CSV table of C-alpha atoms and ligand atoms in Angstrom, one decimal:
chain,number,residue,atom,x,y,z
A,11,MET,CA,-60.4,38.5,-11.6
A,12,PRO,CA,-57.6,36.7,-13.0
A,13,LEU,CA,-58.1,33.1,-12.0
A,14,HIS,CA,-55.1,30.4,-11.8
A,15,ASP,CA,-54.9,26.6,-11.3
A,16,LEU,CA,-52.0,27.7,-9.0
A,17,VAL,CA,-50.6,30.6,-7.4
A,18,VAL,CA,-47.1,30.4,-6.1
A,19,ILE,CA,-45.9,32.9,-3.6
A,20,GLY,CA,-42.2,33.4,-3.8
A,21,ALA,CA,-39.9,32.9,-6.9
A,22,GLY,CA,-36.8,31.4,-5.0
A,23,PRO,CA,-35.7,27.8,-5.6
A,24,GLY,CA,-38.4,26.4,-4.3
A,25,GLY,CA,-41.2,28.6,-5.7
A,26,TYR,CA,-39.9,28.9,-9.4
A,27,THR,CA,-39.1,25.2,-9.3
A,28,ALA,CA,-42.4,24.4,-8.0
A,29,ALA,CA,-44.3,27.0,-10.6
A,30,ILE,CA,-42.1,25.2,-13.6
A,31,ARG,CA,-43.2,21.6,-12.6
A,32,ALA,CA,-46.9,22.6,-12.1
A,33,ALA,CA,-46.9,24.3,-15.8
A,34,GLN,CA,-45.4,21.2,-17.4
A,35,LEU,CA,-47.9,19.1,-15.5
A,36,GLY,CA,-50.4,21.4,-17.5
A,37,LEU,CA,-51.5,23.7,-14.7
A,38,ASN,CA,-52.1,27.7,-15.4
A,39,VAL,CA,-49.8,28.8,-13.0
A,40,ALA,CA,-48.8,32.2,-11.5
A,41,CYS,CA,-45.8,33.3,-9.4
A,42,VAL,CA,-45.8,36.4,-7.2
A,43,GLU,CA,-42.5,37.8,-6.3
A,44,GLN,CA,-42.0,41.5,-4.4
A,45,GLU,CA,-38.3,41.7,-5.6
A,46,SER,CA,-37.8,42.8,-9.3
A,47,ALA,CA,-35.3,40.2,-9.9
A,48,LEU,CA,-36.5,36.3,-9.7
A,49,GLY,CA,-34.3,33.9,-8.2
A,50,GLY,CA,-34.8,34.4,-4.4
A,51,THR,CA,-32.4,34.6,-1.6
A,52,CYS,CA,-30.3,32.1,-3.2
A,53,LEU,CA,-29.8,33.6,-6.7
A,54,ARG,CA,-29.7,36.9,-5.7
A,55,ILE,CA,-28.2,37.5,-2.1
A,56,GLY,CA,-27.2,34.0,-1.0
A,57,CYS,CA,-25.8,30.5,-2.6
A,58,ILE,CA,-24.8,32.2,-6.2
A,59,PRO,CA,-23.0,35.3,-5.2
A,60,SER,CA,-21.4,33.7,-2.5
A,61,LYS,CA,-20.2,30.9,-4.6
A,62,ALA,CA,-19.1,33.7,-7.1
A,63,LEU,CA,-16.9,35.3,-4.4
A,64,LEU,CA,-15.5,32.0,-3.1
A,65,GLU,CA,-14.1,30.9,-6.5
A,66,SER,CA,-12.8,34.5,-7.4
A,67,SER,CA,-11.3,34.7,-3.8
A,68,GLU,CA,-9.8,31.2,-3.8
A,69,ARG,CA,-8.1,32.2,-7.4
A,70,PHE,CA,-6.6,35.3,-5.6
A,71,HIS,CA,-5.3,33.2,-2.9
A,72,GLU,CA,-3.9,30.3,-4.9
A,73,ALA,CA,-2.3,32.8,-7.4
A,74,LYS,CA,-0.6,34.6,-4.5
A,75,GLU,CA,0.2,31.9,-2.3
A,76,LYS,CA,0.3,28.6,-4.1
A,77,PHE,CA,1.0,28.9,-8.1
A,78,SER,CA,5.0,29.1,-7.5
A,79,THR,CA,4.7,25.5,-6.3
A,80,TYR,CA,3.0,24.3,-9.6
A,81,GLY,CA,5.9,25.9,-11.4
A,82,VAL,CA,3.6,28.8,-12.5
A,83,VAL,CA,5.4,32.3,-11.8
A,84,LEU,CA,3.6,35.2,-11.7
A,85,PRO,CA,4.5,39.0,-11.5
A,86,GLU,CA,3.1,40.5,-8.4
A,87,VAL,CA,-0.4,39.6,-7.9
A,88,LYS,CA,-2.9,42.3,-7.0
A,89,LEU,CA,-6.5,42.4,-5.8
A,90,ASP,CA,-9.3,44.1,-8.2
A,91,LEU,CA,-11.9,44.1,-5.8
A,92,ALA,CA,-14.3,46.0,-7.9
A,93,THR,CA,-14.0,43.5,-11.0
A,94,MET,CA,-14.5,40.7,-8.5
A,95,LEU,CA,-17.6,42.0,-7.0
A,96,LYS,CA,-18.7,42.9,-10.8
A,97,ARG,CA,-18.3,39.6,-12.0
A,98,LYS,CA,-20.4,38.2,-9.2
A,99,ASP,CA,-23.0,40.8,-10.0
A,100,GLN,CA,-23.1,39.5,-13.6
A,101,VAL,CA,-23.4,36.1,-12.5
A,102,VAL,CA,-26.5,36.7,-10.4
A,103,THR,CA,-27.9,38.8,-13.4
A,104,THR,CA,-27.5,36.1,-15.7
A,105,LEU,CA,-29.0,33.3,-13.4
A,106,THR,CA,-31.9,35.8,-12.5
A,107,LYS,CA,-32.7,36.7,-16.0
A,108,GLY,CA,-32.6,32.8,-17.0
A,109,VAL,CA,-35.2,32.3,-14.5
A,110,GLU,CA,-37.6,35.2,-16.3
A,111,GLY,CA,-36.8,33.3,-19.7
A,112,LEU,CA,-37.7,29.7,-17.8
A,113,PHE,CA,-41.3,31.3,-16.6
A,114,LYS,CA,-41.8,32.9,-20.3
A,115,LYS,CA,-41.2,29.4,-21.9
A,116,ASN,CA,-43.6,27.7,-19.4
A,117,LYS,CA,-45.9,30.6,-19.8
A,118,ILE,CA,-46.2,31.2,-16.4
A,119,THR,CA,-47.8,34.7,-15.5
A,120,ARG,CA,-45.5,36.7,-13.2
A,121,TYR,CA,-46.9,39.2,-10.6
A,122,PHE,CA,-44.7,41.6,-9.0
A,123,GLY,CA,-45.5,43.0,-5.6
A,124,HIS,CA,-46.3,41.7,-1.7
A,125,ALA,CA,-48.6,39.0,-2.0
A,126,ARG,CA,-51.2,38.2,1.0
A,127,ILE,CA,-53.4,35.5,1.3
A,128,ASN,CA,-57.0,37.0,1.7
A,129,GLY,CA,-59.2,33.8,2.1
A,130,ILE,CA,-59.4,30.5,0.7
A,131,GLY,CA,-58.3,30.6,-3.1
A,132,ARG,CA,-57.6,34.5,-2.8
A,133,VAL,CA,-54.4,36.3,-2.9
A,134,THR,CA,-53.8,40.1,-3.2
A,135,VAL,CA,-50.9,41.3,-4.7
A,136,GLN,CA,-49.9,45.0,-3.9
A,137,SER,CA,-47.3,47.0,-5.6
A,138,GLN,CA,-46.6,50.8,-5.5
A,139,LYS,CA,-48.2,50.9,-8.9
A,140,GLU,CA,-51.4,48.7,-8.3
A,141,THR,CA,-53.5,46.4,-6.2
A,142,VAL,CA,-54.5,43.0,-7.8
A,143,GLU,CA,-56.9,40.2,-6.7
A,144,LEU,CA,-56.1,36.8,-7.8
A,145,GLU,CA,-58.3,33.8,-7.6
A,146,ALA,CA,-56.4,30.3,-7.1
A,147,LYS,CA,-57.5,27.0,-6.9
A,148,HIS,CA,-54.1,26.2,-5.1
A,149,ILE,CA,-51.8,28.3,-3.5
A,150,LEU,CA,-48.4,27.5,-2.8
A,151,ILE,CA,-46.4,29.4,-0.1
A,152,ALA,CA,-42.4,29.3,-0.7
A,153,THR,CA,-41.7,32.8,0.8
A,154,GLY,CA,-38.4,31.3,2.3
A,155,SER,CA,-36.3,33.0,5.2
A,156,LYS,CA,-34.4,36.0,6.2
A,157,SER,CA,-31.3,36.3,8.7
A,158,SER,CA,-32.0,35.8,12.3
A,159,LEU,CA,-31.4,39.0,14.6
A,160,LEU,CA,-29.3,38.9,18.1
A,161,PRO,CA,-30.5,41.1,20.7
A,162,GLY,CA,-28.0,43.9,20.9
A,163,VAL,CA,-26.5,43.4,17.6
A,164,GLN,CA,-27.1,46.8,16.0
A,165,LEU,CA,-27.2,46.1,12.2
A,166,ASP,CA,-26.5,49.5,10.7
A,167,GLY,CA,-26.8,47.9,7.0
A,168,ASP,CA,-22.8,48.6,6.6
A,169,ARG,CA,-20.5,47.8,9.1
A,170,ILE,CA,-22.5,45.7,11.0
A,171,GLY,CA,-24.6,43.7,8.8
A,172,THR,CA,-25.5,40.2,7.3
A,173,SER,CA,-24.6,38.0,4.6
A,174,THR,CA,-26.1,40.6,2.2
A,175,GLU,CA,-23.8,43.3,3.1
A,176,ALA,CA,-20.7,40.8,3.3
A,177,LEU,CA,-21.3,39.7,-0.4
A,178,SER,CA,-20.5,43.6,-1.3
A,179,TYR,CA,-17.9,44.8,1.3
A,180,PRO,CA,-16.4,47.9,-0.7
A,181,GLU,CA,-13.0,47.2,0.6
A,182,VAL,CA,-11.2,44.3,2.2
A,183,PRO,CA,-12.1,44.6,6.0
A,184,LYS,CA,-8.9,45.2,8.4
A,185,HIS,CA,-10.5,42.8,10.9
A,186,LEU,CA,-14.0,41.3,10.4
A,187,VAL,CA,-15.8,39.7,13.1
A,188,VAL,CA,-18.0,36.9,12.3
A,189,ILE,CA,-20.8,35.8,14.8
A,190,GLY,CA,-21.6,32.3,14.2
A,191,ALA,CA,-19.4,29.5,12.9
A,192,GLY,CA,-22.3,28.1,10.8
A,193,TYR,CA,-22.4,27.5,7.1
A,194,ILE,CA,-22.9,31.6,6.1
A,195,GLY,CA,-19.9,32.6,8.8
A,196,LEU,CA,-17.0,29.8,7.3
A,197,GLU,CA,-18.0,30.4,3.8
A,198,LEU,CA,-18.0,34.5,3.9
A,199,GLY,CA,-15.5,34.3,6.7
A,200,SER,CA,-13.3,32.3,4.2
A,201,VAL,CA,-13.9,34.9,1.3
A,202,TRP,CA,-12.5,38.0,3.2
A,203,ARG,CA,-9.7,35.7,5.2
A,204,ARG,CA,-8.3,34.9,1.6
A,205,LEU,CA,-8.7,38.6,0.4
A,206,GLY,CA,-6.6,39.4,3.1
A,207,ALA,CA,-8.8,40.4,6.2
A,208,LYS,CA,-8.0,39.3,9.6
A,209,VAL,CA,-11.0,37.1,10.7
A,210,THR,CA,-12.3,36.2,14.4
A,211,VAL,CA,-15.4,33.9,14.5
A,212,LEU,CA,-17.3,34.1,17.6
A,213,GLU,CA,-19.3,31.2,18.2
A,214,PHE,CA,-21.7,30.4,21.0
A,215,LEU,CA,-21.2,26.3,21.1
A,216,ASN,CA,-18.1,24.5,21.9
A,217,ARG,CA,-17.9,23.3,18.3
A,218,ILE,CA,-18.4,24.9,14.9
A,219,LEU,CA,-21.0,23.6,12.4
A,220,PRO,CA,-23.5,22.3,14.5
A,221,GLY,CA,-25.2,19.2,13.5
A,222,MET,CA,-22.5,18.4,11.1
A,223,ASP,CA,-20.5,14.8,11.9
A,224,ASP,CA,-18.0,15.7,14.9
A,225,GLU,CA,-15.1,14.2,13.3
A,226,ILE,CA,-15.4,16.2,10.0
A,227,ALA,CA,-16.5,19.3,11.9
A,228,THR,CA,-13.0,18.8,14.1
A,229,ASP,CA,-11.0,18.3,11.0
A,230,ALA,CA,-12.4,21.4,9.4
A,231,LYS,CA,-11.6,23.6,12.3
A,232,LYS,CA,-8.0,22.5,12.2
A,233,ILE,CA,-7.8,23.0,8.6
A,234,PHE,CA,-9.6,26.6,8.4
A,235,GLU,CA,-7.0,27.5,11.5
A,236,LYS,CA,-4.3,26.8,9.3
A,237,GLN,CA,-6.0,29.1,6.6
A,238,GLY,CA,-5.9,31.7,9.4
A,239,LEU,CA,-9.5,31.9,10.9
A,240,GLU,CA,-9.5,32.7,14.4
A,241,PHE,CA,-12.3,30.9,16.5
A,242,ARG,CA,-13.4,31.8,19.9
A,243,LEU,CA,-15.9,29.0,20.8
A,244,GLY,CA,-18.4,29.1,23.7
A,245,THR,CA,-18.8,32.6,23.1
A,246,LYS,CA,-21.9,34.4,23.6
A,247,VAL,CA,-22.2,37.5,21.8
A,248,THR,CA,-24.1,40.0,24.0
A,249,SER,CA,-23.8,43.3,21.8
A,250,ALA,CA,-22.2,45.0,18.8
A,251,LYS,CA,-22.1,48.8,18.2
A,252,VAL,CA,-20.4,50.9,15.6
A,253,LYS,CA,-18.6,53.7,17.0
A,254,GLY,CA,-17.0,56.2,14.3
A,255,THR,CA,-15.6,53.5,11.7
A,256,GLU,CA,-15.1,51.2,14.3
A,257,CYS,CA,-17.3,48.5,15.9
A,258,ILE,CA,-17.5,47.2,19.5
A,259,VAL,CA,-18.2,43.8,19.8
A,260,GLU,CA,-18.9,42.4,23.4
A,261,SER,CA,-19.5,38.8,24.8
A,262,GLU,CA,-20.2,37.4,28.1
A,263,GLY,CA,-17.0,37.2,30.1
A,264,ASN,CA,-14.6,38.4,27.5
A,265,GLU,CA,-12.8,41.5,26.6
A,266,PRO,CA,-14.5,43.5,23.9
A,267,ILE,CA,-13.1,43.3,20.5
A,268,THR,CA,-12.6,46.3,18.5
A,269,CYS,CA,-13.0,45.6,14.6
A,270,ASP,CA,-14.0,47.5,11.4
A,271,ARG,CA,-16.9,45.1,10.5
A,272,VAL,CA,-19.2,42.6,11.7
A,273,LEU,CA,-20.9,40.0,10.1
A,274,LEU,CA,-23.7,38.2,12.2
A,275,ALA,CA,-24.5,34.6,11.0
A,276,VAL,CA,-26.8,32.9,13.4
A,277,GLY,CA,-29.0,31.3,11.5
A,278,ARG,CA,-32.2,32.3,9.5
A,279,VAL,CA,-35.8,32.6,10.6
A,280,PRO,CA,-39.0,31.7,7.8
A,281,ASN,CA,-40.5,34.7,6.4
A,282,THR,CA,-44.3,34.1,7.3
A,283,ASP,CA,-45.0,37.8,8.6
A,284,ASP,CA,-47.5,39.9,6.7
A,285,LEU,CA,-48.8,37.0,4.4
A,286,GLY,CA,-52.2,37.0,5.8
A,287,LEU,CA,-51.9,33.3,7.4
A,288,GLU,CA,-54.3,34.3,10.2
A,289,SER,CA,-57.1,35.2,7.6
A,290,VAL,CA,-57.3,31.5,6.9
A,291,GLY,CA,-56.2,30.1,10.3
A,292,ILE,CA,-52.7,28.5,8.9
A,293,GLN,CA,-50.9,27.1,12.0
A,294,SER,CA,-47.4,27.6,12.7
A,295,ASP,CA,-45.1,26.4,15.3
A,296,ALA,CA,-43.0,28.1,17.8
A,297,LYS,CA,-40.3,28.9,15.6
A,298,LYS,CA,-42.6,30.6,13.1
A,299,ARG,CA,-42.5,27.4,10.8
A,300,ILE,CA,-46.0,26.5,9.0
A,301,THR,CA,-47.4,23.5,10.0
A,302,VAL,CA,-48.0,20.9,7.1
A,303,ASP,CA,-48.9,17.2,6.3
A,304,GLU,CA,-46.8,14.8,4.5
A,305,HIS,CA,-48.3,16.5,1.4
A,306,PHE,CA,-47.2,20.0,2.3
A,307,ALA,CA,-50.9,20.8,2.9
A,308,THR,CA,-51.4,23.5,5.4
A,309,SER,CA,-54.3,23.5,7.8
A,310,ALA,CA,-56.3,25.5,5.3
A,311,GLN,CA,-58.0,24.4,2.3
A,312,GLY,CA,-55.9,24.2,-0.8
A,313,ILE,CA,-53.0,25.9,0.8
A,314,TYR,CA,-49.6,24.6,0.7
A,315,ALA,CA,-46.0,25.5,2.1
A,316,ILE,CA,-42.5,24.2,1.3
A,317,GLY,CA,-38.9,25.3,1.7
A,318,ASP,CA,-37.6,27.2,4.5
A,319,VAL,CA,-41.1,28.2,5.6
A,320,ILE,CA,-41.5,24.8,6.9
A,321,PRO,CA,-39.4,22.3,9.2
A,322,GLY,CA,-36.2,21.0,7.8
A,323,PRO,CA,-32.9,22.1,6.9
A,324,MET,CA,-33.1,25.4,5.1
A,325,LEU,CA,-31.4,24.3,1.9
A,326,ALA,CA,-32.4,25.6,-1.7
A,327,HIS,CA,-32.3,21.5,-2.9
A,328,LYS,CA,-34.6,20.7,-0.3
A,329,ALA,CA,-36.9,23.5,-1.1
A,330,GLU,CA,-36.9,22.3,-4.9
A,331,GLU,CA,-37.3,18.7,-3.9
A,332,GLU,CA,-40.7,19.9,-1.7
A,333,GLY,CA,-41.7,22.1,-4.5
A,334,VAL,CA,-41.8,19.3,-7.3
A,335,ALA,CA,-43.3,16.7,-4.4
A,336,CYS,CA,-45.9,19.2,-3.7
A,337,VAL,CA,-47.3,19.9,-7.0
A,338,GLU,CA,-46.7,16.3,-8.5
A,339,HIS,CA,-49.0,15.1,-5.8
A,340,MET,CA,-51.4,17.9,-6.3
A,341,VAL,CA,-51.9,17.0,-9.9
A,342,THR,CA,-51.2,13.3,-9.8
A,343,GLY,CA,-51.9,11.9,-6.3
A,344,PHE,CA,-47.9,11.0,-6.4
A,345,GLY,CA,-45.2,13.0,-4.9
A,346,HIS,CA,-42.6,12.3,-2.3
A,347,VAL,CA,-39.3,13.4,-1.1
A,348,ASN,CA,-36.7,11.5,0.5
A,349,TYR,CA,-35.4,13.0,3.5
A,350,ASP,CA,-32.7,10.7,4.3
A,351,ALA,CA,-30.9,11.5,0.8
A,352,ILE,CA,-30.5,15.6,1.0
A,353,PRO,CA,-27.1,16.2,0.8
A,354,GLY,CA,-25.6,19.6,2.5
A,355,VAL,CA,-22.3,21.1,1.2
A,356,VAL,CA,-20.3,23.9,2.7
A,357,TYR,CA,-18.2,25.6,0.5
A,358,THR,CA,-15.3,26.3,1.9
A,359,GLN,CA,-11.6,25.1,1.0
A,360,PRO,CA,-11.6,22.1,1.0
A,361,GLU,CA,-15.5,21.7,0.8
A,362,ILE,CA,-17.2,19.9,3.2
A,363,GLY,CA,-20.4,17.6,1.6
A,364,THR,CA,-22.5,15.4,4.1
A,365,VAL,CA,-25.6,13.3,3.5
A,366,GLY,CA,-27.1,10.9,5.9
A,367,LYS,CA,-26.7,10.4,9.4
A,368,SER,CA,-23.9,11.3,11.4
A,369,GLU,CA,-22.2,9.0,13.8
A,370,GLU,CA,-23.5,11.3,16.7
A,371,GLN,CA,-27.2,10.4,15.4
A,372,LEU,CA,-26.6,6.8,14.9
A,373,LYS,CA,-25.4,6.5,18.2
A,374,ALA,CA,-28.3,8.6,19.6
A,375,GLU,CA,-30.4,6.4,17.7
A,376,LYS,CA,-29.0,3.5,19.1
A,377,ILE,CA,-28.3,2.2,15.5
A,378,GLU,CA,-25.2,-0.4,15.2
A,379,TYR,CA,-23.0,0.6,12.5
A,380,ARG,CA,-19.6,0.3,10.9
A,381,LYS,CA,-17.5,3.1,9.1
A,382,GLY,CA,-14.8,2.8,6.7
A,383,ILE,CA,-12.4,6.1,6.5
A,384,PHE,CA,-10.1,7.1,3.4
A,385,PRO,CA,-7.9,9.8,3.6
A,386,MET,CA,-7.4,12.2,0.4
A,387,MET,CA,-3.6,12.0,0.7
A,388,ALA,CA,-3.7,8.6,-0.5
A,389,ASN,CA,-5.7,9.5,-3.6
A,390,ALA,CA,-3.9,10.0,-6.8
A,391,ARG,CA,-6.0,12.5,-8.2
A,392,ALA,CA,-5.8,14.5,-5.0
A,393,ARG,CA,-2.3,14.4,-5.2
A,394,THR,CA,-2.1,16.0,-8.9
A,395,LEU,CA,-4.6,18.6,-7.5
A,396,GLY,CA,-2.2,19.5,-5.2
A,397,GLN,CA,-5.1,19.2,-2.9
A,398,THR,CA,-4.7,16.3,-0.3
A,399,GLU,CA,-6.4,17.6,2.6
A,400,GLY,CA,-9.5,16.0,4.3
A,401,LYS,CA,-11.0,12.2,4.0
A,402,ILE,CA,-14.2,10.4,3.2
A,403,LYS,CA,-16.1,8.5,6.1
A,404,VAL,CA,-18.8,6.1,4.9
A,405,LEU,CA,-21.2,4.8,7.9
A,406,VAL,CA,-23.4,1.8,6.9
A,407,ASP,CA,-25.5,-0.7,8.7
A,408,ALA,CA,-23.6,-3.0,11.1
A,409,LYS,CA,-26.1,-6.0,10.0
A,410,THR,CA,-27.2,-5.5,6.4
A,411,ASP,CA,-24.4,-3.1,5.2
A,412,ARG,CA,-26.8,-0.4,3.9
A,413,ILE,CA,-25.2,3.1,3.5
A,414,LEU,CA,-26.6,5.4,6.3
A,415,GLY,CA,-24.3,8.4,6.0
A,416,VAL,CA,-21.6,9.8,4.1
A,417,HIS,CA,-19.4,12.7,5.2
A,418,ILE,CA,-16.6,14.2,3.2
A,419,ILE,CA,-14.3,17.0,3.6
A,420,ALA,CA,-12.3,17.2,0.4
A,421,ALA,CA,-11.7,19.4,-2.4
A,422,HIS,CA,-15.0,19.3,-4.7
A,423,ALA,CA,-16.6,17.2,-2.0
A,424,GLY,CA,-19.9,19.3,-3.0
A,425,ASP,CA,-19.6,17.2,-6.4
A,426,LEU,CA,-18.5,14.0,-4.8
A,427,ILE,CA,-21.8,14.0,-2.2
A,428,ASN,CA,-23.8,13.6,-5.2
A,429,GLU,CA,-23.1,9.8,-5.9
A,430,ALA,CA,-23.3,9.3,-2.1
A,431,ALA,CA,-26.7,10.7,-2.1
A,432,MET,CA,-27.7,8.6,-5.0
A,433,ALA,CA,-26.3,5.7,-3.3
A,434,ILE,CA,-28.5,6.1,-0.2
A,435,ALA,CA,-31.4,6.9,-2.6
A,436,PHE,CA,-31.2,3.6,-4.3
A,437,GLY,CA,-30.5,2.0,-0.8
A,438,ALA,CA,-27.0,0.8,-2.0
A,439,SER,CA,-24.6,-0.9,0.2
A,440,SER,CA,-20.9,-0.5,0.9
A,441,GLU,CA,-20.5,-3.3,-1.2
A,442,ASP,CA,-22.5,-1.9,-4.3
A,443,LEU,CA,-20.3,1.3,-4.1
A,444,ALA,CA,-17.2,-0.7,-3.8
A,445,ARG,CA,-18.0,-3.1,-6.7
A,446,THR,CA,-19.0,0.1,-8.9
A,447,CYS,CA,-15.9,0.6,-11.4
A,448,HIS,CA,-14.8,4.2,-10.9
A,449,ALA,CA,-12.6,6.3,-13.5
A,450,HIS,CA,-8.8,6.5,-12.4
A,451,PRO,CA,-7.6,8.9,-11.4
A,452,THR,CA,-10.3,10.8,-9.8
A,453,LEU,CA,-11.4,11.9,-6.6
A,454,GLY,CA,-14.5,9.5,-6.6
A,455,GLU,CA,-12.0,6.9,-6.2
A,456,ALA,CA,-11.6,7.7,-2.5
A,457,LEU,CA,-15.3,7.4,-1.9
A,458,ARG,CA,-14.9,3.7,-3.2
A,459,GLU,CA,-11.9,3.1,-1.2
A,460,ALA,CA,-14.0,4.4,2.0
A,461,ALA,CA,-16.7,2.0,1.2
A,462,LEU,CA,-13.9,-0.7,0.7
A,463,ALA,CA,-12.6,0.3,4.2
A,464,VAL,CA,-15.6,-0.4,6.0
A,465,ASP,CA,-14.4,-4.2,5.7
A,466,ASN,CA,-10.7,-3.1,5.9
A,467,ARG,CA,-9.9,-3.9,2.4
A,468,THR,CA,-8.8,-0.8,0.4
A,469,ILE,CA,-6.1,-1.0,-2.2
A,470,ASN,CA,-4.3,2.2,-1.7
A,471,LEU,CA,-3.9,2.6,2.1
B,141,LIG,P1,-26.2,28.1,10.9
B,141,LIG,O1,-27.5,27.7,11.6
B,141,LIG,O2,-25.6,27.0,10.0
B,141,LIG,O3,-25.2,28.7,12.1
B,141,LIG,C1,-25.5,29.6,13.0
B,141,LIG,C2,-24.3,29.6,14.3
B,141,LIG,O4,-24.4,30.6,14.9
B,141,LIG,C3,-24.6,28.4,14.8
B,141,LIG,O5,-23.1,27.4,14.9
B,141,LIG,C4,-25.0,29.0,16.4
B,141,LIG,O6,-24.6,28.1,17.4
B,141,LIG,C5,-24.1,30.1,16.3
B,141,LIG,N1,-24.9,31.1,17.1
B,141,LIG,C6,-26.1,31.3,17.6
B,141,LIG,N2,-26.4,32.5,18.4
B,141,LIG,C7,-25.1,32.8,18.7
B,141,LIG,C8,-24.4,33.7,19.6
B,141,LIG,N3,-25.3,34.8,20.2
B,141,LIG,N4,-23.0,34.2,19.5
B,141,LIG,C9,-22.5,33.3,18.7
B,141,LIG,N5,-22.8,32.4,18.1
B,141,LIG,C10,-24.1,32.0,17.8
B,141,LIG,O7,-26.6,29.7,10.4
B,141,LIG,P2,-26.0,30.4,9.2
B,141,LIG,O8,-24.8,30.0,9.0
B,141,LIG,O9,-26.6,31.7,9.4
B,141,LIG,O10,-27.0,29.9,8.1
B,141,LIG,C11,-28.2,30.2,7.8
B,141,LIG,C12,-29.1,28.9,6.7
B,141,LIG,O11,-28.7,28.9,5.4
B,141,LIG,C13,-28.7,27.6,7.4
B,141,LIG,O12,-29.6,26.8,7.8
B,141,LIG,C14,-27.8,27.1,6.4
B,141,LIG,O13,-28.4,25.6,5.9
B,141,LIG,C15,-28.2,28.1,4.8
B,141,LIG,N6,-27.2,28.0,4.3
B,141,LIG,C16,-26.7,27.2,3.3
B,141,LIG,C17,-25.4,27.2,2.7
B,141,LIG,C18,-25.0,26.2,1.7
B,141,LIG,O14,-25.8,25.3,1.5
B,141,LIG,N7,-23.5,26.2,1.3
B,141,LIG,C19,-24.7,28.5,2.4
B,141,LIG,C20,-25.2,29.2,3.5
B,141,LIG,C21,-26.5,29.6,4.3
């Protein structure tokens, strides 16, 4: 029976990163993955293909609608959806093969099949070809999550589907109904809107992007409406069914909507079924998330869990942080994740980047704060880019000036937010940010100006 120091179950960003870090630290590591491609949801059917399509669709939209304003005149712009989808698949293949290469380089043994825990230190890997028993000093569960279902919404794997189907529609829908105005609904809704679909987003709550700073989410809604996304808030979807080539979507108190495709994006649930958790008495909560201590140890000896299967935001980079901290603690006795400094990004246009606490959280926690806001229209680089929508908001502790939250809606917010995350990680004040020289002309200057705005001393406004 093969013996490993560590068997990681799942090769998504959490699992594969943990496996690599553990190998660097000298452990004999194996990773079990049931899909033929490595990289998990993020690389295969999540972050990466969606970003490839967001990029392509934005290029198409710009070429069609905006290039002439930059003085670039094209003959008729046409959509070649097949090439767009092929490019997305190529990006995915390059990256998933890249993980294979990293496994080889780090001498990580890859097992193909479904892993089940079969007692302390024991994992059974089952594939169509064979069943392999593994022995492990440590086991790390990193099996990620899958789309939540909604009672009454009958997924048919084609017209009514999840993000997986929405990454590969063979033609641009005439009318796409998106259920859920969260990260996935807004990103994939934007893709198909830019390519010409009518897009209606049905959201249960009276706002979009729950959890996001209110002011930023309100701005975002206005901007997305200008782009043609139609929102129906306070709408509880009760059923969606295919009828011929059409779909009928029903919601409480409203007329049914007829459309040709439906995207269900109402959150995700942890993949904890059929893992043999009961064989070792691993405890989970009501949302099926595995209960762990501050070092990611479950209630079973030598078994750990990270990423989407434990509480916290379901984000690839959160899983990576946890994977690294978990195996570092396993080997060295030290390992830590700073949950106050985990950024989140919605890759719409403009992007939304957020880190730390929202104003609503600060109010709820009765923390006295001050804020500085700087609009992108006063930033020179944004002007030259022709992307002046949005703003940056810096929230600081009223007494100490320590930065507690930064919320950005702006072009390239996904890149800008990392500087804010570092500021929070280093315990910086708005004064620190304001006194750091920022290159000119850059979008990052708007972050500095927002820090200056905390004390009403912006220069360019
Ligand atoms: P989400 O939790 O972001 O949003 C789901 C939305 O559906 C919520 O606004 C919720 O109120 C709404 N909803 C729930 N039930 C409903 C109903 N019956 N009718 C209408 N609306 C309803 O979930 P989403 O967008 O599916 O994303 C899942 C996870 O994937 C998130 O945790 C997100 O963090 C992650 N993700 C991250 C991305 C990124 O980092 N850029 C991109 C895509 C996903």
